[in-house]
PDB file of C-alpha atoms in Angstrom:
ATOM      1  CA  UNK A 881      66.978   9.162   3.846  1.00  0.00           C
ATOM      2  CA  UNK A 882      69.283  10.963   6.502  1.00  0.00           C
ATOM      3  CA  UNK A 883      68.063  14.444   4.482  1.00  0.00           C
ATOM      4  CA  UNK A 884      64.448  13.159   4.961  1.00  0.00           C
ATOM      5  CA  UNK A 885      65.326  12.546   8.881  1.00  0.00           C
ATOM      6  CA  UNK A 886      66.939  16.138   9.397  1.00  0.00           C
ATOM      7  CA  UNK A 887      64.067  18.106   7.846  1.00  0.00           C
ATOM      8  CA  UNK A 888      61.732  15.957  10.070  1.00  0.00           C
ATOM      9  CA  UNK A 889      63.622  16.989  13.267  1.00  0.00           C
ATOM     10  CA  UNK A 890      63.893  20.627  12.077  1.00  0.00           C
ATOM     11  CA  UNK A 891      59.992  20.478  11.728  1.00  0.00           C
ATOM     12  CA  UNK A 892      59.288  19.045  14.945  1.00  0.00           C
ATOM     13  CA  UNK A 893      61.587  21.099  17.073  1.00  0.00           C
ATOM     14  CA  UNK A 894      59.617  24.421  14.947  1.00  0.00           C
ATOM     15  CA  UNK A 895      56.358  22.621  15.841  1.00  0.00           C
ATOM     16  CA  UNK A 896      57.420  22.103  19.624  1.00  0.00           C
ATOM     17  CA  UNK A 897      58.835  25.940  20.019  1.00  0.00           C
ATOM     18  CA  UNK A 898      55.533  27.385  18.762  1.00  0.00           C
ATOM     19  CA  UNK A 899      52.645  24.795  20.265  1.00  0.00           C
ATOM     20  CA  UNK A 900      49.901  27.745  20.106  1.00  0.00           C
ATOM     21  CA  UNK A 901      50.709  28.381  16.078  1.00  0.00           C
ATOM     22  CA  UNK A 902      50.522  24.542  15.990  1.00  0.00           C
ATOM     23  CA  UNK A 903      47.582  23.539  17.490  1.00  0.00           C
ATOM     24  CA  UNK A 904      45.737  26.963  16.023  1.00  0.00           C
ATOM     25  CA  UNK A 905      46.680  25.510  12.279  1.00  0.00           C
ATOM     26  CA  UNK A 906      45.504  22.307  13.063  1.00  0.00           C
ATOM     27  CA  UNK A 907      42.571  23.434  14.296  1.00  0.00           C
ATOM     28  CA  UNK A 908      41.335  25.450  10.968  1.00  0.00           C
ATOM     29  CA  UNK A 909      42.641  22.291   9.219  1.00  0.00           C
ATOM     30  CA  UNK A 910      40.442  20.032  10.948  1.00  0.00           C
ATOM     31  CA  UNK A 911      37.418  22.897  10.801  1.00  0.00           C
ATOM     32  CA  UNK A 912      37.887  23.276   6.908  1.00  0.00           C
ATOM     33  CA  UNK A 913      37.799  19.515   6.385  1.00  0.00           C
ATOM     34  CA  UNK A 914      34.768  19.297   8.852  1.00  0.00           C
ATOM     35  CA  UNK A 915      33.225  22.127   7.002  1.00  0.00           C
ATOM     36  CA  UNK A 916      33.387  20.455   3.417  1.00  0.00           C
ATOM     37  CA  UNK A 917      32.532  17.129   4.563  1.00  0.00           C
ATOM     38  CA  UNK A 918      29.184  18.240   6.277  1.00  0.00           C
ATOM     39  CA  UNK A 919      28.837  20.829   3.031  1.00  0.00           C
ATOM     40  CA  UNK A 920      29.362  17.301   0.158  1.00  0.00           C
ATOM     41  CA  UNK A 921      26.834  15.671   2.839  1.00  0.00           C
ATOM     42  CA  UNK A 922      23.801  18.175   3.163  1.00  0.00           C
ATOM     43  CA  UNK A 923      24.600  18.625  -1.017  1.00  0.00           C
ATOM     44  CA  UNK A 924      23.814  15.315  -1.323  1.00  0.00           C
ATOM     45  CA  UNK A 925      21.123  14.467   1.387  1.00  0.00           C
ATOM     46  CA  UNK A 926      19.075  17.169  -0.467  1.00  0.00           C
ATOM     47  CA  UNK A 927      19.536  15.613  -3.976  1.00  0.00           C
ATOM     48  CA  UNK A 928      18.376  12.671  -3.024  1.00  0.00           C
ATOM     49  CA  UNK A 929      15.255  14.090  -1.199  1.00  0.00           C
ATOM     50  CA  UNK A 930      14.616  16.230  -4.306  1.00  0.00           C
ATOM     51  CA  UNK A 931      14.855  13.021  -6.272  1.00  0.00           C
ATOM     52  CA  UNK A 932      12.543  10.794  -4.421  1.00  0.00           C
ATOM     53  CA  UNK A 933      10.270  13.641  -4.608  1.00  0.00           C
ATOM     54  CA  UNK A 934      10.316  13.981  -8.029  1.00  0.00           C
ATOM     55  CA  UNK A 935      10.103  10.354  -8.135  1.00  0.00           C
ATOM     56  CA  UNK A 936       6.862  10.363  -6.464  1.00  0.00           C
ATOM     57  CA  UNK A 937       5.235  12.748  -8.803  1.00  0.00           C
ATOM     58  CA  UNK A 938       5.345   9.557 -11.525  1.00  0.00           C
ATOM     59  CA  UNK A 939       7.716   8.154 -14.268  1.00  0.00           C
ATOM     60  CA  UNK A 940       8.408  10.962 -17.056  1.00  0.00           C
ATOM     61  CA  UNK A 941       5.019  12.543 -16.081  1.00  0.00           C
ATOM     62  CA  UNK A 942       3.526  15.837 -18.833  1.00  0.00           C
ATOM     63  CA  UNK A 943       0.973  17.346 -17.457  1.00  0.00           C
ATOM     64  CA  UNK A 944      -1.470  19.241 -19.765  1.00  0.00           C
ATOM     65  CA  UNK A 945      -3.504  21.793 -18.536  1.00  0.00           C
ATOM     66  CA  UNK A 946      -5.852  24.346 -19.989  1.00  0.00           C
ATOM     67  CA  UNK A 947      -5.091  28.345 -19.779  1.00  0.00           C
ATOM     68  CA  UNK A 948      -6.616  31.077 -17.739  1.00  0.00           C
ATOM     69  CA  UNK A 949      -9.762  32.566 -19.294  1.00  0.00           C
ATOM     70  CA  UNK A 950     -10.470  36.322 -18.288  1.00  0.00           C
ATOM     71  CA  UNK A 951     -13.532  37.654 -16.991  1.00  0.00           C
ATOM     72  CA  UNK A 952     -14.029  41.417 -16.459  1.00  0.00           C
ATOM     73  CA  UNK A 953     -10.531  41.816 -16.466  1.00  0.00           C
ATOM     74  CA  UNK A 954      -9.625  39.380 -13.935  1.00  0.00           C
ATOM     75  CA  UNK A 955      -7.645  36.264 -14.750  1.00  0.00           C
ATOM     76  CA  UNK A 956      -8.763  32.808 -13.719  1.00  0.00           C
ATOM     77  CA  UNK A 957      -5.305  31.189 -13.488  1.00  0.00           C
ATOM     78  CA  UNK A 958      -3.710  28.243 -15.601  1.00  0.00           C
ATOM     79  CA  UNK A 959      -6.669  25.854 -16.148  1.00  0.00           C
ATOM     80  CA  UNK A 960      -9.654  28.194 -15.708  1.00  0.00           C
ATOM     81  CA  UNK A 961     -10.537  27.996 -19.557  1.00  0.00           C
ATOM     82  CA  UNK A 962     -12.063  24.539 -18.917  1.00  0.00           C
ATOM     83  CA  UNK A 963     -11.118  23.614 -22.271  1.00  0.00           C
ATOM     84  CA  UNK A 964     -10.188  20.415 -22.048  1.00  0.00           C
ATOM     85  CA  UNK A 965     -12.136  17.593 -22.881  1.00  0.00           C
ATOM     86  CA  UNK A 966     -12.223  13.502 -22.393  1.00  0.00           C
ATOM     87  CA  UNK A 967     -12.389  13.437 -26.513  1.00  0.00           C
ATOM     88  CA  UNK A 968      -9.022  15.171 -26.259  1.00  0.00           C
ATOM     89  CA  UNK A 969      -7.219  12.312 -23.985  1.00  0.00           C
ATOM     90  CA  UNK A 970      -8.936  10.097 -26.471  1.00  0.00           C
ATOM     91  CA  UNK A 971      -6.952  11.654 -28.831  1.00  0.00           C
ATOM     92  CA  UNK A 972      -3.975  12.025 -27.343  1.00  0.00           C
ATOM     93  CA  UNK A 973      -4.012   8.245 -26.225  1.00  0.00           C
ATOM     94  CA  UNK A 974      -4.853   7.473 -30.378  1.00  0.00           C
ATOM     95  CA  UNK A 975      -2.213   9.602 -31.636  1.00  0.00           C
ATOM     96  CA  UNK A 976       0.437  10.545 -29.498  1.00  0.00           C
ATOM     97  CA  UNK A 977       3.177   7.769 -30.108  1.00  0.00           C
ATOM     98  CA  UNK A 978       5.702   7.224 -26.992  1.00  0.00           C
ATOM     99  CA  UNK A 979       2.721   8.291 -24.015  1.00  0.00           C
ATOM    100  CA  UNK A 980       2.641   4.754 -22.044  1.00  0.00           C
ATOM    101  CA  UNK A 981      -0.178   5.881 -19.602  1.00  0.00           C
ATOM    102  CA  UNK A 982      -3.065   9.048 -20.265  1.00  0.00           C
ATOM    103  CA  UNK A 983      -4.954   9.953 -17.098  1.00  0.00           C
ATOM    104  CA  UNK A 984      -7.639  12.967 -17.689  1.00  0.00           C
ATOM    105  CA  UNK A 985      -8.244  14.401 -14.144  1.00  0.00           C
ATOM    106  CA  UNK A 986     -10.695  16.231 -12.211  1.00  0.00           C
ATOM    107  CA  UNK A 987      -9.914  17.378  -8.886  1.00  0.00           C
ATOM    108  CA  UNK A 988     -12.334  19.176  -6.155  1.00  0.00           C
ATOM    109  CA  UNK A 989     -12.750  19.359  -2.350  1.00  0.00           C
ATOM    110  CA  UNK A 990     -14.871  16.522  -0.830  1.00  0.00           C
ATOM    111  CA  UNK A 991     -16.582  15.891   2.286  1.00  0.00           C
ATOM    112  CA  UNK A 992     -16.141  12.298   3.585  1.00  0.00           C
ATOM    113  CA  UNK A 993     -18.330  10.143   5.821  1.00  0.00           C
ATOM    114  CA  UNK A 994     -18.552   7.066   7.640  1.00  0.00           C
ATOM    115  CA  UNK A 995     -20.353   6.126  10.571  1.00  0.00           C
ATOM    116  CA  UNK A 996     -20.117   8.979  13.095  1.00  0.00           C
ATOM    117  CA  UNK A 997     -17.049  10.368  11.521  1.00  0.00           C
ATOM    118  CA  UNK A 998     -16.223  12.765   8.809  1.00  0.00           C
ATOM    119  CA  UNK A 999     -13.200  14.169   7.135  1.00  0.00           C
ATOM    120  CA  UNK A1000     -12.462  16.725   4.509  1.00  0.00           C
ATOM    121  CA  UNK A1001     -10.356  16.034   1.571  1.00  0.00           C
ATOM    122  CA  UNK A1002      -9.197  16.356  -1.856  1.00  0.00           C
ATOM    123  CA  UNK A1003     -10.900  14.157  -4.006  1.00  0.00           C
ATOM    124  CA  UNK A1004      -8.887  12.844  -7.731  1.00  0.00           C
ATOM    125  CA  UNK A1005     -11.161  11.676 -10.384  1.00  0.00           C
ATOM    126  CA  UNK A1006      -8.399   9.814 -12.669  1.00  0.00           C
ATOM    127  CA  UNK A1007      -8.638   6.672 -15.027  1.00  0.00           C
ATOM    128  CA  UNK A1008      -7.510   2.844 -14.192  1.00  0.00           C
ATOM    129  CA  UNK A1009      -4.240   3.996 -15.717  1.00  0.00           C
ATOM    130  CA  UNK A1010      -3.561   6.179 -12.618  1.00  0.00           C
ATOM    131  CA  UNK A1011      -1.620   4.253 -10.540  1.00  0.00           C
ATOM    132  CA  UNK A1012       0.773   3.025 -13.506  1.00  0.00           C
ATOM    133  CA  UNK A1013       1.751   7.014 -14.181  1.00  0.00           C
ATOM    134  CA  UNK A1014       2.639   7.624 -10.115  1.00  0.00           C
ATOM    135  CA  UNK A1015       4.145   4.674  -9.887  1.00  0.00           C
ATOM    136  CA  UNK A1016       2.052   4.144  -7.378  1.00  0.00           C
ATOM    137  CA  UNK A1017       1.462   0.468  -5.511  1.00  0.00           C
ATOM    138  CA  UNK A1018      -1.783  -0.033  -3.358  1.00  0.00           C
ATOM    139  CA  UNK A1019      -1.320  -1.486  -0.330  1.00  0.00           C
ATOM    140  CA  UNK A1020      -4.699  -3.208   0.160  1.00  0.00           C
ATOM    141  CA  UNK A1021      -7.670  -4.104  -2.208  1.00  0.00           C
ATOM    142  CA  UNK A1022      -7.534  -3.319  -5.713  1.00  0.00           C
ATOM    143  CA  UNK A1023      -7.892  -0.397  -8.067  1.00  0.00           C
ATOM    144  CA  UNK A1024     -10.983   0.237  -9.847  1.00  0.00           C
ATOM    145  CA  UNK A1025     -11.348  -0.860 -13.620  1.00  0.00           C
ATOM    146  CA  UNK A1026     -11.386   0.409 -17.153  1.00  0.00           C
ATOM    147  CA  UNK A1027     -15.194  -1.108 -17.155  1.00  0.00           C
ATOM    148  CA  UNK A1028     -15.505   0.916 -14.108  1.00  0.00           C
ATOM    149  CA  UNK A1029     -14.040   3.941 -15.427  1.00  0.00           C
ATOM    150  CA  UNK A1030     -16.724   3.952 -18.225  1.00  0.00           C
ATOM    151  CA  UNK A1031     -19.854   3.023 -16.183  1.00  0.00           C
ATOM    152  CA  UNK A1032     -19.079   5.587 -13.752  1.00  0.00           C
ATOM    153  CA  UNK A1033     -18.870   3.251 -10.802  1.00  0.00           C
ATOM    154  CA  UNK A1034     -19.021   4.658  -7.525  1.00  0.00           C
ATOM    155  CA  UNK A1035     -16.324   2.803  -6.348  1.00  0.00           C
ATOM    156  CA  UNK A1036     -13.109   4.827  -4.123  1.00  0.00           C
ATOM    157  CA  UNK A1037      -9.278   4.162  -3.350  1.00  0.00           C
ATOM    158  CA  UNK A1038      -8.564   5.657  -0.195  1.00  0.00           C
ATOM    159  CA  UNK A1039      -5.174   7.255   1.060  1.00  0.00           C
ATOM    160  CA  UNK A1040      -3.591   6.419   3.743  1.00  0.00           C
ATOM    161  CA  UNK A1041      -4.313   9.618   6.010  1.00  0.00           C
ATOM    162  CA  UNK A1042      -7.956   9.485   4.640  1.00  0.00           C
ATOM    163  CA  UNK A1043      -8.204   5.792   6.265  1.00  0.00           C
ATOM    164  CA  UNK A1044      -6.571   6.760   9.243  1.00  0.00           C
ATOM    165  CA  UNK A1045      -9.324   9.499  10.232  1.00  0.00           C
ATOM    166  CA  UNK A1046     -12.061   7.649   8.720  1.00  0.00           C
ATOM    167  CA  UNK A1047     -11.365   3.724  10.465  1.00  0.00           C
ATOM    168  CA  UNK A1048      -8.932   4.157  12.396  1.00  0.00           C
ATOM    169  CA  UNK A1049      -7.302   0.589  12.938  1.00  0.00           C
ATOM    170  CA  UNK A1050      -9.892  -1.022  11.294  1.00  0.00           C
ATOM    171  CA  UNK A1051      -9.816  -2.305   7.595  1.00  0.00           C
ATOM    172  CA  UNK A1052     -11.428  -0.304   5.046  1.00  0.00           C
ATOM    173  CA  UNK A1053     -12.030  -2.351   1.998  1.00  0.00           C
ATOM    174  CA  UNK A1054     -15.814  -3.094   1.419  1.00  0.00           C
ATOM    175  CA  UNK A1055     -16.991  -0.703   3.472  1.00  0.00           C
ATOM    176  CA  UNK A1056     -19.569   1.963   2.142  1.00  0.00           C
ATOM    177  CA  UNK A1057     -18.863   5.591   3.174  1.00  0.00           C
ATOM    178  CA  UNK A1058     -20.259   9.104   1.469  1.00  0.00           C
ATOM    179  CA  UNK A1059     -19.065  11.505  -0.746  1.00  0.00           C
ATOM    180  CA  UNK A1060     -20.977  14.681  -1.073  1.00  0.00           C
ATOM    181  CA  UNK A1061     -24.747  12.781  -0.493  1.00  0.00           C
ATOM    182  CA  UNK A1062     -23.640   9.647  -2.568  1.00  0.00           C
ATOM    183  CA  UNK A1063     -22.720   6.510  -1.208  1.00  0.00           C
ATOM    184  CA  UNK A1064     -19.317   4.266  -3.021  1.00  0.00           C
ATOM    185  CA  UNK A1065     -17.811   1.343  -1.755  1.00  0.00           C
ATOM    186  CA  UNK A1066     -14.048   1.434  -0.650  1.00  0.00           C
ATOM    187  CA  UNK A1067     -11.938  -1.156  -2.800  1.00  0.00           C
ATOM    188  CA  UNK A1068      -8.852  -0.211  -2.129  1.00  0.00           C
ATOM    189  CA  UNK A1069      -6.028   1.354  -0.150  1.00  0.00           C
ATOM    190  CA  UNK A1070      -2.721   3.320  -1.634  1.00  0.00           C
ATOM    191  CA  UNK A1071       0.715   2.799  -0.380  1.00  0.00           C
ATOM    192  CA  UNK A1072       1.687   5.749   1.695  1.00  0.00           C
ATOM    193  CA  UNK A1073       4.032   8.593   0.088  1.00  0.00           C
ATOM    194  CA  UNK A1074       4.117  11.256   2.886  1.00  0.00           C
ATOM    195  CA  UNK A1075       4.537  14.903   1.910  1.00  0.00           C
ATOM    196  CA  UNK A1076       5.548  16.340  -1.363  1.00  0.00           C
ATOM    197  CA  UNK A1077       7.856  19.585  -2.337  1.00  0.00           C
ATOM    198  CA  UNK A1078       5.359  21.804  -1.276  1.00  0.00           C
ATOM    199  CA  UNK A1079       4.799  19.947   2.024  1.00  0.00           C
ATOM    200  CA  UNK A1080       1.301  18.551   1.199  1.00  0.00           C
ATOM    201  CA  UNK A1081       0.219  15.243   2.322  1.00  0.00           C
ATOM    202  CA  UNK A1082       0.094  13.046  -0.632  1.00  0.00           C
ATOM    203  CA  UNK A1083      -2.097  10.253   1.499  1.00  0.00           C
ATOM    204  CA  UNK A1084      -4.903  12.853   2.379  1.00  0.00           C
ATOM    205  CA  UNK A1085      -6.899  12.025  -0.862  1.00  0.00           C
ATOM    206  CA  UNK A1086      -9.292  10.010  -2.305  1.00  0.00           C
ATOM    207  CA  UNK A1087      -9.609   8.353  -5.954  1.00  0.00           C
ATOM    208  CA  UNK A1088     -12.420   7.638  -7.725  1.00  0.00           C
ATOM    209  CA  UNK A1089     -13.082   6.779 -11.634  1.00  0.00           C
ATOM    210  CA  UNK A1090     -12.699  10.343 -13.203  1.00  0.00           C
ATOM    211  CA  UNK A1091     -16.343   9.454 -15.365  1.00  0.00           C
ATOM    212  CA  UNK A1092     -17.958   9.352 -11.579  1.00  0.00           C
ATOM    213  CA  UNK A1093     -16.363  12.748 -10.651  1.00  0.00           C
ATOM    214  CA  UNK A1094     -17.912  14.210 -13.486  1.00  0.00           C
ATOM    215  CA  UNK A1095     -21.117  13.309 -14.038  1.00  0.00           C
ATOM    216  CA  UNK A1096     -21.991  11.645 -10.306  1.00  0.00           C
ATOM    217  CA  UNK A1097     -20.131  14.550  -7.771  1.00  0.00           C
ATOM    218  CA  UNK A1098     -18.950  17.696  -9.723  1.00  0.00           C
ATOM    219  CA  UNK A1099     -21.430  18.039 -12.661  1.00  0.00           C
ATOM    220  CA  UNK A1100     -19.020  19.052 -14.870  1.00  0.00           C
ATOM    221  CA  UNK A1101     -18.344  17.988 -18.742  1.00  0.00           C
ATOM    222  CA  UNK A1102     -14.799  19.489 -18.727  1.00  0.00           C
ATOM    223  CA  UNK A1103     -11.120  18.289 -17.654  1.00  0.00           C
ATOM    224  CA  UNK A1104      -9.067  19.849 -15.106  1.00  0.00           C
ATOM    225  CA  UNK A1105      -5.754  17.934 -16.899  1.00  0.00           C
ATOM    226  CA  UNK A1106      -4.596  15.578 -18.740  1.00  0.00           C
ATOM    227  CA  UNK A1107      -1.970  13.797 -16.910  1.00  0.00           C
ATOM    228  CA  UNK A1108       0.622  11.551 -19.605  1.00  0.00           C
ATOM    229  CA  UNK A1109       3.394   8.931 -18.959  1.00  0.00           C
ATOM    230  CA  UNK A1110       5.958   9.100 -21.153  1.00  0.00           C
ATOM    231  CA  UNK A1111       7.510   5.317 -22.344  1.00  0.00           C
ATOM    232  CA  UNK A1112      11.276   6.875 -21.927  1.00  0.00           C
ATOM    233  CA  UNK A1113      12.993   9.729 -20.681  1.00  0.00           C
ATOM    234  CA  UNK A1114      13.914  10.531 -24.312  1.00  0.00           C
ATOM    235  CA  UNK A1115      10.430  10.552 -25.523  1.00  0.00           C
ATOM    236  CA  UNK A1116       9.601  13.065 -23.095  1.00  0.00           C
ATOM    237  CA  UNK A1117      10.030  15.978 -25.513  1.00  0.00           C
ATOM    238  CA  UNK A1118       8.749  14.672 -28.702  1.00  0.00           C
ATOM    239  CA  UNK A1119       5.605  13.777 -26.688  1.00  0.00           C
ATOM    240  CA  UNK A1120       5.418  17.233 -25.456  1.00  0.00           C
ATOM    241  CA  UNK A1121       5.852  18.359 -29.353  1.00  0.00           C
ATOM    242  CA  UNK A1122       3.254  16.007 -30.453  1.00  0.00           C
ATOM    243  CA  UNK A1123       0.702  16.993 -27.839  1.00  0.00           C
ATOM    244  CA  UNK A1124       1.192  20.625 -28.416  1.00  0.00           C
ATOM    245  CA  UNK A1125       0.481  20.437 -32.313  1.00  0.00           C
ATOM    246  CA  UNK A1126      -2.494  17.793 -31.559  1.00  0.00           C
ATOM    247  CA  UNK A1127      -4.208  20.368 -29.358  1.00  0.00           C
ATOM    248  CA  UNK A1128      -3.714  23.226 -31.139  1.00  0.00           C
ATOM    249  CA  UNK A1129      -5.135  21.699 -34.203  1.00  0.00           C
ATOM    250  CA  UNK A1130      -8.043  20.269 -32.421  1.00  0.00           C
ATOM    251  CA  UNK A1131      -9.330  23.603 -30.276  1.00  0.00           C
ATOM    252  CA  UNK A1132      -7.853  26.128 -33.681  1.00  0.00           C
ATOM    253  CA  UNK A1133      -5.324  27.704 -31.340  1.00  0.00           C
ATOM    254  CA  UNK A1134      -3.263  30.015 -33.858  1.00  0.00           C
ATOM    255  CA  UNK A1135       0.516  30.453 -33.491  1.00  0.00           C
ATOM    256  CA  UNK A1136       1.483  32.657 -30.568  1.00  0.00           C
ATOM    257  CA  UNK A1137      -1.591  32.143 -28.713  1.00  0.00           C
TER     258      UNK A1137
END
């Protein structure tokens, strides 16, 4: 103990003779600290950002999209073959074990309208399995049905932003408002999510039965995407494996292409 108290005293009397030296040391002490605290703190603040943002995406999501088809030379980008079609989500929901939810989607621009007031947005055509795969809860009404899904309804879940620009304060459901030159009747209203990684607004969209987007708005008879929930985390690559043989047997896509 006495040895313990002498090199104290030496220390102190060296920190008292050279007070600059001392307070500089303490100083880039406290700064380096500082510096790896905040450093551990914006680490972490951004993994959990990039988590809820994944999060929002859906629960072990697979997205399956068609290729790019080429016209006079020029490329039409990663689902430009139009491919895809609503007997091959059949399929996939028939034989793919471990996919919980299967959502075939078509996607387009839409003009809105209600009363005096319109709004531009980007319109989902998706199945009544939809908001299962986001993980998505509505915050009004209901969603539409699978009965709806296969008589084409014209029925429409609204987003947030949409509702905002469209009624204002006032409540949406049961209220009839146009897409394109059709009328559909508002049943429901999503949760909001805000933006996602790429800074898009998540609540500026509508939903409607993807059967409706098809035949009623777009006039089209293919698939943008098929859009799959897996049950686990671990089934996520087998179901990848299984969809990848399934649609290369079905469309007699060789190996390597």
């Amino acid at each position: 103990m006495k040895r313990l108290g002498t090199i104290l005293r030496i220390s102190l009397r060296a920190l008292r003779r050279n007070v600059l030296r001392t307070l500089l040391t303490m100083l880039g002490i406290i700064i380096g600290v500082a510096a790896v605290i905040a450093m551990v703190s914006i680490g972490t603040g951004a993994q959990v950002m990039m988590e809820k943002q994944v999060a929002a995406l859906g629960q072990n999501v697979v997205m399956v999209m068609s290729g790019s088809m080429n016209r006079g030379g020029v490329f039409s980008g990663l689902g430009g073959a139009a491919t895809l079609t609503v007997a091959d989500t059949e399929a996939i929901r028939r034989e793919v074990e471990g996919a919980r939810y299967v959502s075939p989607e078509v996607r387009g621009t839409s003009q809105l309208a209600y009363g005096n007031l319109n709004w531009s947005t980007t319109l989902y055509g998706q199945s009544d399995e939809y908001l299962g795969l986001r993980d998505w809860p509505l915050a009004d009404g209901s969603f539409f049905t699978e009965q709806e899904v296969k008589t084409a309804a014209r029925v429409a879940v609204l987003g947030r932003t949409v509702v905002k620009n469209l009624f204002g304060d006032a409540d949406p459901i049961g209220a009839t408002i146009r897409i394109g030159n059709a009328p559909f009747v508002v049943i429901g209203v999503l949760s909001p999510k805000g933006s996602n990684m790429m800074g898009m607004d998540q609540d500026d969209v509508v939903v409607v039965p993807f059967t409706t987007a098809m035949r009623r708005l777009f006039g089209q008879t293919n698939l943008r995407s098929v859009n799959i929930s897996a049950a686990t985390p671990g089934s996520i690559t087998r179901v990848v494996e299984q969809v990848t043989a399934l649609l290369r047997d079905r469309h007699r896509i060789r190996d390597g292409a």
